[in-house]
Backbone as ProteinMPNN parsed JSONL, in Angstrom:
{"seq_chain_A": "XXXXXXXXXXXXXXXXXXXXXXXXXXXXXXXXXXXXXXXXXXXXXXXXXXXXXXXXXXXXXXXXXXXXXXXXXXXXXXXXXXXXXXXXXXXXXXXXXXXXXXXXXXXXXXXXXXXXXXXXXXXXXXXXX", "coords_chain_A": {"N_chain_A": [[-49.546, 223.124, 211.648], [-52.993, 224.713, 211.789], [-54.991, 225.676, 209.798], [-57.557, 226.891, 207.317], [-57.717, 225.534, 205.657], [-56.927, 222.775, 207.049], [-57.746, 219.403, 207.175], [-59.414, 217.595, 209.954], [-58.87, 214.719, 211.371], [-60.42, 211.668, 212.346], [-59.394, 208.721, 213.952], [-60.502, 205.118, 214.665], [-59.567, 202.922, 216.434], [-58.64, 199.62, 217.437], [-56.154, 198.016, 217.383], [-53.33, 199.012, 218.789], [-50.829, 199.747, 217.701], [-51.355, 199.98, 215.423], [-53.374, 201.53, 214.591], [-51.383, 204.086, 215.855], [-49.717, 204.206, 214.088], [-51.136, 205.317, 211.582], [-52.175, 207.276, 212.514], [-49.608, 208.962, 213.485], [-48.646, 209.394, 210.207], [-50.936, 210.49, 208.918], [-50.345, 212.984, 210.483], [-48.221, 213.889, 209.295], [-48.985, 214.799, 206.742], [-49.849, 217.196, 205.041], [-52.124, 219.131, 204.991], [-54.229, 217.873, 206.602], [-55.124, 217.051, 209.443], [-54.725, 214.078, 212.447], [-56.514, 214.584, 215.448], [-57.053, 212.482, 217.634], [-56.658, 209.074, 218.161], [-58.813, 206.407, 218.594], [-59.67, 203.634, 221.22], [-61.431, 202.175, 221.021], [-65.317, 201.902, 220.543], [-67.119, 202.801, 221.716], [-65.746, 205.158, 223.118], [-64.805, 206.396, 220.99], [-67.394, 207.271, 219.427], [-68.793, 208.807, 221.516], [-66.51, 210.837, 221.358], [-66.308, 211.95, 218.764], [-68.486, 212.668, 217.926], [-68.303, 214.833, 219.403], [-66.227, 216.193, 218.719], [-66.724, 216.614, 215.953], [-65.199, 216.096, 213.36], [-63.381, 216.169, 210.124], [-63.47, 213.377, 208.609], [-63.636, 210.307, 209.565], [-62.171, 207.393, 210.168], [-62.735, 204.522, 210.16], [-62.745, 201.401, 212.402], [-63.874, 198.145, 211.699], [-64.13, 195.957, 213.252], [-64.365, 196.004, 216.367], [-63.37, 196.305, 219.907], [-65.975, 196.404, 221.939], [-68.012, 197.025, 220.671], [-69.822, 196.966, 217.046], [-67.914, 198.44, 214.085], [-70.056, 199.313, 212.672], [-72.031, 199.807, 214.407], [-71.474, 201.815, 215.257], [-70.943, 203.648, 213.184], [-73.877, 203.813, 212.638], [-74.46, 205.285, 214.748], [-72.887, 207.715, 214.857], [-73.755, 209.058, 211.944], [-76.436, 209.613, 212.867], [-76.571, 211.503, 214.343], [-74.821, 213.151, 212.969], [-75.326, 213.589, 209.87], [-73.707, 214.59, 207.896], [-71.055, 213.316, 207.882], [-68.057, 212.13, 207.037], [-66.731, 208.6, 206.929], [-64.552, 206.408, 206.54], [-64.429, 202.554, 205.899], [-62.171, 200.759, 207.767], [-60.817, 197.901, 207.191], [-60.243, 194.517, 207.396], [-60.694, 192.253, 205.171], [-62.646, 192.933, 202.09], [-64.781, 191.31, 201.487], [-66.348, 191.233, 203.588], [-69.618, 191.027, 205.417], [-70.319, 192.691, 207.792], [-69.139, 195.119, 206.653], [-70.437, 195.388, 204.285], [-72.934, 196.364, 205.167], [-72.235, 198.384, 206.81], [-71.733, 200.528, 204.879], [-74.476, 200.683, 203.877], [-75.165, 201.756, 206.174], [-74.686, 204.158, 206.202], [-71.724, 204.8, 205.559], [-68.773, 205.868, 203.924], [-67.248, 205.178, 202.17], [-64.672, 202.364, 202.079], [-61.613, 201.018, 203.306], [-58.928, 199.15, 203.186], [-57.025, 197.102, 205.592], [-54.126, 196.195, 204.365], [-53.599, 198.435, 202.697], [-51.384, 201.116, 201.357], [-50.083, 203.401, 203.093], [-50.252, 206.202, 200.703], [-51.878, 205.172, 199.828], [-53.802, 205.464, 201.786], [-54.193, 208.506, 202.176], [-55.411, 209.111, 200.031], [-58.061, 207.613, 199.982], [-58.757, 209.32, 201.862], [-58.95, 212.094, 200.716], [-60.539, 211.246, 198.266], [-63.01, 210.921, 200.071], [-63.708, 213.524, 201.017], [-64.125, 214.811, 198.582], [-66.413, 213.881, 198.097], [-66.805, 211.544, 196.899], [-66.361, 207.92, 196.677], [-64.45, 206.052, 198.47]], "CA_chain_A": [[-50.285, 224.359, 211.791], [-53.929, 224.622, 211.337], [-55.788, 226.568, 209.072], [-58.933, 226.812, 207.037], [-57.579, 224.407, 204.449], [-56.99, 221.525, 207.357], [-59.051, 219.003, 207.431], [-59.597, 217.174, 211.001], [-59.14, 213.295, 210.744], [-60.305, 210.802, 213.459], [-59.315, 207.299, 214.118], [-61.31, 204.697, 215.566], [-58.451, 201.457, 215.791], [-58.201, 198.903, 218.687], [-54.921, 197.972, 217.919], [-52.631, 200.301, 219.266], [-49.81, 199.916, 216.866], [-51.623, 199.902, 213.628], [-53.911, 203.141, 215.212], [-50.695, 204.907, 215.962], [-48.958, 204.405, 212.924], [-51.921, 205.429, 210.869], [-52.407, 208.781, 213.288], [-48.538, 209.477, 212.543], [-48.576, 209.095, 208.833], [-51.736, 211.45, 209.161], [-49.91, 213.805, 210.817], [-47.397, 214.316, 208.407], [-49.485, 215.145, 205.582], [-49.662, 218.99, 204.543], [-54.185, 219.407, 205.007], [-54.577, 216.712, 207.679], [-54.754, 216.528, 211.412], [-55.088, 214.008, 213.275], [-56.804, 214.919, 216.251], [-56.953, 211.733, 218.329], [-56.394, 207.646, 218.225], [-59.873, 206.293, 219.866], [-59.22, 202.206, 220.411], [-62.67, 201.595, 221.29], [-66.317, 202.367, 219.86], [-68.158, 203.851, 222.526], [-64.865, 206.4, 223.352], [-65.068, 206.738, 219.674], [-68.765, 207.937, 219.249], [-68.43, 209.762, 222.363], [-65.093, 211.948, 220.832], [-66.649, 211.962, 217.15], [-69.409, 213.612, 218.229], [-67.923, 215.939, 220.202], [-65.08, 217.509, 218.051], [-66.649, 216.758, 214.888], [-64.075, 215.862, 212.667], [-63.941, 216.018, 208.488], [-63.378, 212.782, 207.919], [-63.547, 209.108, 210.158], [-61.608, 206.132, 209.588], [-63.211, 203.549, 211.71], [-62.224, 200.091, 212.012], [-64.837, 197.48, 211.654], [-64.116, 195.203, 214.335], [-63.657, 196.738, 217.75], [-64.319, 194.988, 221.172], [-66.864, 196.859, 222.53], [-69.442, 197.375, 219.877], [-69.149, 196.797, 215.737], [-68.304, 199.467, 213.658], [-71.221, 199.068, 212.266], [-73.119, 200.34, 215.279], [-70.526, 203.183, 215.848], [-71.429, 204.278, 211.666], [-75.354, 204.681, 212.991], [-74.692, 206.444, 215.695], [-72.439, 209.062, 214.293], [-74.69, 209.358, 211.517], [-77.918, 209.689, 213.059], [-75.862, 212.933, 215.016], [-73.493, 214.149, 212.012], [-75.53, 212.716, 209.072], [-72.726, 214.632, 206.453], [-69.826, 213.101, 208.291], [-67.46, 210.952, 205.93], [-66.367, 207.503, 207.86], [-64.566, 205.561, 205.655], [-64.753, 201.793, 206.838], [-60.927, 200.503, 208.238], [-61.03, 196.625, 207.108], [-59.185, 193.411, 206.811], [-61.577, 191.564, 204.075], [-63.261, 193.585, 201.454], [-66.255, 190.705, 201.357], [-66.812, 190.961, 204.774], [-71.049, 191.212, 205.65], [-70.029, 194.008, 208.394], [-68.94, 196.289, 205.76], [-71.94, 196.23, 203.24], [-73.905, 196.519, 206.489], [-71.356, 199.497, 207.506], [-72.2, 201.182, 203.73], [-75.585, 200.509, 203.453], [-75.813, 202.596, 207.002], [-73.658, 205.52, 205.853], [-70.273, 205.209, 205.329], [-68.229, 206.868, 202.89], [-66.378, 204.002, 201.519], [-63.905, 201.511, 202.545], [-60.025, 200.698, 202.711], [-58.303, 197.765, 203.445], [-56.065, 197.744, 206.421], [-52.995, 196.627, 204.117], [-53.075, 199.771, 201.926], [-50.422, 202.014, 201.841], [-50.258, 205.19, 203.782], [-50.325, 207.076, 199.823], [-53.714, 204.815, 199.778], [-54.918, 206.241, 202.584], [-53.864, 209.283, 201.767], [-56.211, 208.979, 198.5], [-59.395, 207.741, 200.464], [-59.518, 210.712, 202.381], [-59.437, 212.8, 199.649], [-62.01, 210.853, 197.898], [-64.336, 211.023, 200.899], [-63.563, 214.523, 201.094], [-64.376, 215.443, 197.533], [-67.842, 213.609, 197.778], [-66.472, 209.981, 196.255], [-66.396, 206.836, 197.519], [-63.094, 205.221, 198.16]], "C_chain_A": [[-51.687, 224.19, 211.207], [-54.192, 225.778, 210.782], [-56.886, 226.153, 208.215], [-59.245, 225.48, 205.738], [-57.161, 222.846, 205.301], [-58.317, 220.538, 207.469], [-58.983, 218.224, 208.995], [-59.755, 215.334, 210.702], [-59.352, 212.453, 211.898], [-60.27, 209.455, 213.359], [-60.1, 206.529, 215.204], [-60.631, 203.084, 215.326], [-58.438, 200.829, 216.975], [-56.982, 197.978, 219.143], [-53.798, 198.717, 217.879], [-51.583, 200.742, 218.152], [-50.1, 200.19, 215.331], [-52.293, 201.643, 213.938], [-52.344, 204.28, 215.242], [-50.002, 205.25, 214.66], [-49.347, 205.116, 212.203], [-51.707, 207.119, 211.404], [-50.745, 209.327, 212.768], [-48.229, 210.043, 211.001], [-49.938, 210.253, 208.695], [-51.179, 212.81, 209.358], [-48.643, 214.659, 210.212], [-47.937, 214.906, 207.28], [-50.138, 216.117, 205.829], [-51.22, 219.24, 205.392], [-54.616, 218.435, 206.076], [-53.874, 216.956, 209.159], [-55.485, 215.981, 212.183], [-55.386, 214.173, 214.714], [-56.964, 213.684, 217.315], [-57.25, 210.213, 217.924], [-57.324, 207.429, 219.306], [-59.89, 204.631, 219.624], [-60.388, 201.837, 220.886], [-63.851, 202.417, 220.459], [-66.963, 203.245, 220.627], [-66.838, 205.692, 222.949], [-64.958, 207.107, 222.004], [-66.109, 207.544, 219.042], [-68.774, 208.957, 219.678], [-67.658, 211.383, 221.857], [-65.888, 212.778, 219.821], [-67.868, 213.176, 217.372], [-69.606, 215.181, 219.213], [-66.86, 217.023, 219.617], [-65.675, 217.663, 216.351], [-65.841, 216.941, 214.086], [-64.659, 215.542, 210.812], [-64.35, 214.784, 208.182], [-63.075, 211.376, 209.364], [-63.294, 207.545, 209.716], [-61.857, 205.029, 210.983], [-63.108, 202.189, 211.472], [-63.468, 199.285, 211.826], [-65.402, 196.336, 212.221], [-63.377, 195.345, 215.461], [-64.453, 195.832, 218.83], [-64.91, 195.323, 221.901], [-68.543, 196.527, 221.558], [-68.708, 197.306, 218.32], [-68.651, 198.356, 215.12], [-69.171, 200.111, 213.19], [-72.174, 200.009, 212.819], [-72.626, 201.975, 215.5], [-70.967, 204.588, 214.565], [-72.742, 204.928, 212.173], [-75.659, 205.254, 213.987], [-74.628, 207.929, 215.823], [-73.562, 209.55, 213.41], [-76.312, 210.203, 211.857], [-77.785, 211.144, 213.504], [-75.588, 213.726, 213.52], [-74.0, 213.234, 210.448], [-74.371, 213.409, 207.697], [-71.366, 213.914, 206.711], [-69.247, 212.074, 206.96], [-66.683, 209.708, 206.799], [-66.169, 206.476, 206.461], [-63.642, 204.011, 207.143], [-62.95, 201.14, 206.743], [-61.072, 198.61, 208.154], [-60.252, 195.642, 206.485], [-58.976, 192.397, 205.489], [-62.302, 192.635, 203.612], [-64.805, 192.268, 201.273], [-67.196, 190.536, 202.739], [-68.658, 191.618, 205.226], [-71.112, 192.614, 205.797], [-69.819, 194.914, 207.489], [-69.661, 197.124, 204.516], [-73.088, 196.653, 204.177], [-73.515, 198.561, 206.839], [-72.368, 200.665, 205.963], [-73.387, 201.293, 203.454], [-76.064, 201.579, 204.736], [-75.753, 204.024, 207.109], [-72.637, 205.895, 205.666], [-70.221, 205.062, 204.213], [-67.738, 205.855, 201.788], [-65.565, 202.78, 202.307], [-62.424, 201.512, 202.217], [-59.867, 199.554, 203.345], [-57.089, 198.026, 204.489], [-54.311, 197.311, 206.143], [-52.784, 197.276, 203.015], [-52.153, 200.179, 202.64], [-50.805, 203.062, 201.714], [-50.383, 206.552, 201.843], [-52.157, 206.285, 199.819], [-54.531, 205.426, 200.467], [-55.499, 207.558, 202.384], [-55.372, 210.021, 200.696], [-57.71, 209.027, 198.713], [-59.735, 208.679, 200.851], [-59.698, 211.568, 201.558], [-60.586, 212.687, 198.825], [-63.105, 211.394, 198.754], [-64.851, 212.723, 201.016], [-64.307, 215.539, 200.181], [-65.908, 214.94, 197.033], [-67.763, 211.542, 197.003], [-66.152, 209.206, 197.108], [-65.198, 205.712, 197.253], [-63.455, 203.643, 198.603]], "O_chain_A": [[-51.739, 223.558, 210.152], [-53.707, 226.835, 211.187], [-57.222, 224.976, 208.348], [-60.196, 224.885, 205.231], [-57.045, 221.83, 204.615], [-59.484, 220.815, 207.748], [-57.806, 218.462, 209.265], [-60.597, 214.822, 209.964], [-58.363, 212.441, 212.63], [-61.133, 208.926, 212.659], [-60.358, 206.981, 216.319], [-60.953, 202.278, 214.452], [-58.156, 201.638, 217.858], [-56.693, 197.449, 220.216], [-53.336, 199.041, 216.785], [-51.499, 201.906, 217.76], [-49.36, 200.497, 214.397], [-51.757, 202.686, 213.562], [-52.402, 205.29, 214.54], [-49.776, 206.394, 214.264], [-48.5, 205.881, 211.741], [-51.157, 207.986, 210.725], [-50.654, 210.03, 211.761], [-47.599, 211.08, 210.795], [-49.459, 211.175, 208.035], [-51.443, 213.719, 208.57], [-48.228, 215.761, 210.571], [-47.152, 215.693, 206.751], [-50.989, 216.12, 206.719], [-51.137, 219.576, 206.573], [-55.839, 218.476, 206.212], [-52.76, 217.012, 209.682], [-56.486, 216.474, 212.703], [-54.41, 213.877, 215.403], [-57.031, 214.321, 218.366], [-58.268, 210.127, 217.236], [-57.178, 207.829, 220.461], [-60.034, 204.132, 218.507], [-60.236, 200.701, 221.337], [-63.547, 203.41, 219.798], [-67.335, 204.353, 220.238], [-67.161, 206.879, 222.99], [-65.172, 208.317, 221.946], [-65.823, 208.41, 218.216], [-68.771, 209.998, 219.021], [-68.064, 212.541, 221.951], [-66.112, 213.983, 219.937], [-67.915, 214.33, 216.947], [-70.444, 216.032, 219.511], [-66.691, 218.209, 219.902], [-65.259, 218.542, 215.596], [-65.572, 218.131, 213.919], [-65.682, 215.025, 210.362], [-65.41, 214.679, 207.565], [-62.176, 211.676, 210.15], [-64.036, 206.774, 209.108], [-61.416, 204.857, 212.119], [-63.374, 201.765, 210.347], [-64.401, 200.087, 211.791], [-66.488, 195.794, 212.016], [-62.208, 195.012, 215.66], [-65.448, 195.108, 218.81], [-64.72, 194.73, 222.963], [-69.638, 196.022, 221.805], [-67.501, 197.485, 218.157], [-69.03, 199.368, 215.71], [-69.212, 201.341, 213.202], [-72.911, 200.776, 212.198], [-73.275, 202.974, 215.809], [-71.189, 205.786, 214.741], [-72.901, 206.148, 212.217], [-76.767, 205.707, 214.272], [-75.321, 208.83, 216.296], [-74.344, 210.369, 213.892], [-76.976, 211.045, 211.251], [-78.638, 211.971, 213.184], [-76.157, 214.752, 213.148], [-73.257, 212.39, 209.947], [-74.245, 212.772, 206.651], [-70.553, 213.905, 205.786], [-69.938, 211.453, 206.151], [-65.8, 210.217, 207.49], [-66.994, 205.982, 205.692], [-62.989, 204.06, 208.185], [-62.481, 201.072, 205.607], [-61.463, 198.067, 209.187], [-59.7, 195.737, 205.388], [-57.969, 191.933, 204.953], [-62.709, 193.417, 204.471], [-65.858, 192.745, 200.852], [-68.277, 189.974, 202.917], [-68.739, 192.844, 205.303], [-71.498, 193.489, 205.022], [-70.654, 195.807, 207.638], [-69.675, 198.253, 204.024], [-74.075, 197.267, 203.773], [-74.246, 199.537, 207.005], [-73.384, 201.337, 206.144], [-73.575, 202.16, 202.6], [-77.099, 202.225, 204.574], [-76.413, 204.828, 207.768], [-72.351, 207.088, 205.567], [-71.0, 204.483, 203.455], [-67.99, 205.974, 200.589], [-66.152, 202.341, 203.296], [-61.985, 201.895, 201.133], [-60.749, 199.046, 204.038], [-56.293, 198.951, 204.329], [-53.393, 197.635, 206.896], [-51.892, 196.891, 202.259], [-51.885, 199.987, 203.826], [-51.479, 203.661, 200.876], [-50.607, 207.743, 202.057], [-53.253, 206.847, 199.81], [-55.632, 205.873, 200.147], [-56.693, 207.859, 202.378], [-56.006, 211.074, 200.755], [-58.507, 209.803, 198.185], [-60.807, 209.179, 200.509], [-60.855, 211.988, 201.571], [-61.426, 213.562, 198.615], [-63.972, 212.16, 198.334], [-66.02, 213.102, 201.084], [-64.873, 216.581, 200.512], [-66.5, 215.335, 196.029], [-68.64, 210.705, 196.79], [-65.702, 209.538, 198.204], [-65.022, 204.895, 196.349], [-62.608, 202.759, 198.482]]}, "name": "protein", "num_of_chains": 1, "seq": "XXXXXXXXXXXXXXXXXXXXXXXXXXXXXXXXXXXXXXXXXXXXXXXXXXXXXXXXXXXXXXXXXXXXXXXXXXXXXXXXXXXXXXXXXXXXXXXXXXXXXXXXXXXXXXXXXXXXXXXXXXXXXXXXX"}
């Protein structure tokens, strides 16, 4: 059920099974809804910018375009948006690239679903997971 206390969460994952899982596990939790699993960047931008969503968990290597590019697009549109960056390596270039353009923070894509959980809240509350 929505109400004034949900927040809106969008995924931006290109592999299907890790995206879905994530959107599930989303969808269970009390203040959160996800609103749609986007496995590309440009469908991604496209969406993001169209439903405006609280909070964007975007992967950081999609096969269209980086996340990277997907961060300064939203941005440049939705410069309060929170996009925290969806990643396999925490030393990875892409991701101080990603932060340095506007995103919120970062997670690691083997946290657990209470991790995730945690980032969004962070991003939510103005902190950087």
């Amino acid at each position: 059920m929505i109400n004034e206390e949900t927040h809106i969460i969008s995924i931006v994952e290109d592999e299907i099974e890790i995206g879905s899982s994530l959107k599930l596990f989303i969808n269970n939790h009390t203040n959160y809804l996800c609103d749609i699993h986007y496995q590309n960047g440009n469908d991604g931008v496209q969406g993001i910018l169209s439903c405006k969503p609280s909070v964007v968990i975007m992967d950081i290597g999609l096969p269209d375009k980086s996340g990277v590019q997907c961060v300064k697009e939203i941005i440049a549109k939705i410069p309060d948006i929170k996009i925290i960056m969806f990643t396999v390596f925490d030393t990875d270039e892409l991701l101080f690239e990603a932060l340095k353009s506007g995103a919120s923070g970062y997670i690691l894509k083997d946290a657990n679903h209470e991790e995730i959980v945690q980032a969004i809240g962070q991003a939510l509350t103005g902190g950087a997971p």
